[in-house]
PDB file of C-alpha atoms in Angstrom:
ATOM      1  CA  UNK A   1     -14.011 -14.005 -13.134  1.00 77.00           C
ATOM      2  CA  UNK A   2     -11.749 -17.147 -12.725  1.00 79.00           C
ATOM      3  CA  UNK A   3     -14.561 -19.558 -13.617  1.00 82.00           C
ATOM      4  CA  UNK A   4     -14.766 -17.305 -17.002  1.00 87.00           C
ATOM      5  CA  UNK A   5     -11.416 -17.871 -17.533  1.00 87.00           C
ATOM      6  CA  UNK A   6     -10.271 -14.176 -16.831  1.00 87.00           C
ATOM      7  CA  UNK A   7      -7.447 -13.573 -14.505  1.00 89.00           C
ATOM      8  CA  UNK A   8      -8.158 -11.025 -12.547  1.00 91.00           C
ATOM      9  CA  UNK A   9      -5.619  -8.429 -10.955  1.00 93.00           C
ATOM     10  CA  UNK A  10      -6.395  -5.730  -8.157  1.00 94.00           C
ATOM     11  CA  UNK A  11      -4.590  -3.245  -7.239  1.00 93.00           C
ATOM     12  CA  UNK A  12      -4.557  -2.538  -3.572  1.00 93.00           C
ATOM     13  CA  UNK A  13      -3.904   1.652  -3.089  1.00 92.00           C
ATOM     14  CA  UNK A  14      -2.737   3.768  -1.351  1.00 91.00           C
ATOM     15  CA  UNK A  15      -1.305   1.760   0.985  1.00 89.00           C
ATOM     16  CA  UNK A  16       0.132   4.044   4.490  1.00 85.00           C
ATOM     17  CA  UNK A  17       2.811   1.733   5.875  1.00 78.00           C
ATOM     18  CA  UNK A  18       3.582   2.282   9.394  1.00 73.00           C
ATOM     19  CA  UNK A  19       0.538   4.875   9.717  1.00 79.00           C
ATOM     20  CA  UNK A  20      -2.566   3.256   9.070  1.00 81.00           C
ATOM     21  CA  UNK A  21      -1.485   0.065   6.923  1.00 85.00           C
ATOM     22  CA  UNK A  22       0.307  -3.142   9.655  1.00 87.00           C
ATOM     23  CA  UNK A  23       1.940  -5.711   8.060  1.00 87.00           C
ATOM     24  CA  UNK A  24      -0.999  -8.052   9.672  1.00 91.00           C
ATOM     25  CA  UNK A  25      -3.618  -5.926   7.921  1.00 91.00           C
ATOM     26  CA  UNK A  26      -1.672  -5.894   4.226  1.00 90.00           C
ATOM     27  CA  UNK A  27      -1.163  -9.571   4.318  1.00 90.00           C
ATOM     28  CA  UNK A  28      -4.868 -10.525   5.714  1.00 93.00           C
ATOM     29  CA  UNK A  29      -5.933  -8.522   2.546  1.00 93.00           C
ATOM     30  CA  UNK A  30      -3.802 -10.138   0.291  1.00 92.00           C
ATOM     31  CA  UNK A  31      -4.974 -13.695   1.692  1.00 92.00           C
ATOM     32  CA  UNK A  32      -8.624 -12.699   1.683  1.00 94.00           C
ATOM     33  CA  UNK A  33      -8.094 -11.315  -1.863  1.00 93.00           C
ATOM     34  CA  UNK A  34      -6.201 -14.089  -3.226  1.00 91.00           C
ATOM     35  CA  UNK A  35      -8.861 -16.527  -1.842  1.00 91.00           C
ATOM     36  CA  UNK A  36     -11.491 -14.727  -3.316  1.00 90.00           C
ATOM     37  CA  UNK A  37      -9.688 -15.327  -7.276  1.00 89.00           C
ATOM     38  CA  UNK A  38      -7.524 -12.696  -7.459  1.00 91.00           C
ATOM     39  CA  UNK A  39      -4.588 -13.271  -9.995  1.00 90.00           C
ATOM     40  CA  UNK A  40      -2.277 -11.089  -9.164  1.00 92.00           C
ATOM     41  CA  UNK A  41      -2.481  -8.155  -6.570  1.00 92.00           C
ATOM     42  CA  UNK A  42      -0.715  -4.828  -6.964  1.00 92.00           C
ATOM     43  CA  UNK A  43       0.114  -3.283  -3.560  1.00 89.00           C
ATOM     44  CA  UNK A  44       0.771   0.388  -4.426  1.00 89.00           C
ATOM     45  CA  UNK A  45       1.958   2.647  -1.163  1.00 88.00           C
ATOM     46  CA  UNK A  46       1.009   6.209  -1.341  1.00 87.00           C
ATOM     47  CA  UNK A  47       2.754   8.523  -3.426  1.00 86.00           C
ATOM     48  CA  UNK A  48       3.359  11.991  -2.768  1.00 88.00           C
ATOM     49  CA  UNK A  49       5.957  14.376  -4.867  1.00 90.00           C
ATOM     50  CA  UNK A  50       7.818  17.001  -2.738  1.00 89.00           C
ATOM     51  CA  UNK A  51       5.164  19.595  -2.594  1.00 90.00           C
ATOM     52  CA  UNK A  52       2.174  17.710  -1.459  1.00 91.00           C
ATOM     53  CA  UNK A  53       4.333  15.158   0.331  1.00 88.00           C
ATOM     54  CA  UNK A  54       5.776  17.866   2.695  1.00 89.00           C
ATOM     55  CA  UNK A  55       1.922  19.010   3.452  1.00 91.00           C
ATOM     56  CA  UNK A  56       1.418  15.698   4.363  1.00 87.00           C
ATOM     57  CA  UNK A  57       4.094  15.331   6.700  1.00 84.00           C
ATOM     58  CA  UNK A  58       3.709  18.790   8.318  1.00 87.00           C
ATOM     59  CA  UNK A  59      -0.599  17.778   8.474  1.00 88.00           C
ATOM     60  CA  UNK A  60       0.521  14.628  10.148  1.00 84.00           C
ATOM     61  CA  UNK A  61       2.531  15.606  12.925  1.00 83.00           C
ATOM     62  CA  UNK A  62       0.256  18.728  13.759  1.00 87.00           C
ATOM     63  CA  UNK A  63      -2.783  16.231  13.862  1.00 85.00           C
ATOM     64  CA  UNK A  64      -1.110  13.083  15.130  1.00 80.00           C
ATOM     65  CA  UNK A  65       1.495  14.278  17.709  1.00 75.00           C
ATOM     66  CA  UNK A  66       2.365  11.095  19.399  1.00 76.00           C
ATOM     67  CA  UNK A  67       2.883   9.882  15.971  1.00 69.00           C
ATOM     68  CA  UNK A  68       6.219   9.773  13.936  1.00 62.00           C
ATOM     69  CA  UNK A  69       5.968   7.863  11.398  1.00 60.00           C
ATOM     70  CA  UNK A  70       9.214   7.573   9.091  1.00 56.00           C
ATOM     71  CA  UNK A  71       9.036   8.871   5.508  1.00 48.00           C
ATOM     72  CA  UNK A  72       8.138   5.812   3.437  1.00 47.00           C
ATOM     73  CA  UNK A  73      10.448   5.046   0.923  1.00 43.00           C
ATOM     74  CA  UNK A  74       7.218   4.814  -1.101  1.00 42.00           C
ATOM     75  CA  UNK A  75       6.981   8.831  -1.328  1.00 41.00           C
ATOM     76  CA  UNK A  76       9.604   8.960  -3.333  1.00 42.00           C
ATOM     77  CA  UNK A  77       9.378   6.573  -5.823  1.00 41.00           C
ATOM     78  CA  UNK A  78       6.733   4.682  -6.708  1.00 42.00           C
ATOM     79  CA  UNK A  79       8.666   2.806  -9.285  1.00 45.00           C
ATOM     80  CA  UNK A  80       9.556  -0.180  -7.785  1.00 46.00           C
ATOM     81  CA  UNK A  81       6.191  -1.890  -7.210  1.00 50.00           C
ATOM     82  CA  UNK A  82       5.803  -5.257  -6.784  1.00 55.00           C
ATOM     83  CA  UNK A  83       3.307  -7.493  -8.263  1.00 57.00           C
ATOM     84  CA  UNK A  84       2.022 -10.451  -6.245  1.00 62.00           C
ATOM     85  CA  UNK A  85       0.495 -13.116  -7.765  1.00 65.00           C
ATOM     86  CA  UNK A  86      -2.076 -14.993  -5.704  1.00 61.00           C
ATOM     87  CA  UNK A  87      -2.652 -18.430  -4.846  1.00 58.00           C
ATOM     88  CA  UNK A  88      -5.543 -19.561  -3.269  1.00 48.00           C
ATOM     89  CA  UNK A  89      -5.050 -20.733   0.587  1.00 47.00           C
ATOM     90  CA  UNK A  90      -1.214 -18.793   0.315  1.00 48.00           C
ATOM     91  CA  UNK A  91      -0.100 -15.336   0.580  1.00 48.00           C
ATOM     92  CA  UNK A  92       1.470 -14.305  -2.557  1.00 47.00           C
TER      93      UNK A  92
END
């Protein structure tokens, strides 16, 4: 898409920081995906309202019980998403 001229973006969801989603796994991704001609990248961590987010949570620890992971900020708000843009050879 880059030789065309285009500027590609991709967004990257749902991210589960802390849970399944390291820091080492998010920014391999971004490097792989910025090497391959992304533009920009838009990491987007999962967002759950109240309800379903509570589900979630109570799902989790029932099925993971060694795991406690803290409540993103991400379920939330999903407002303050940032945009990465990509070079080639760099991480964001």
């Amino acid at each position: 898409m880059r030789d065309a001229g285009l500027t590609p973006t991709v967004f990257v969801a749902p991210i589960l920081p802390e849970l399944t989603d390291s820091t080492e796994q998010i920014d391999e991704l971004i490097g792989t995906l910025a090497d391959a001609g992304a533009g920009n990248i838009l990491p987007t961590p999962l967002y759950l309202m109240r309800g379903p987010k509570d589900l979630f949570f109570a799902w989790l620890r029932a099925s993971i019980p060694n795991c406690s992971p803290r409540t993103p900020t991400s379920t939330r708000t999903a407002r303050a998403r940032p945009v990465i843009t990509a070079t080639s050879s760099g991480h964001g």
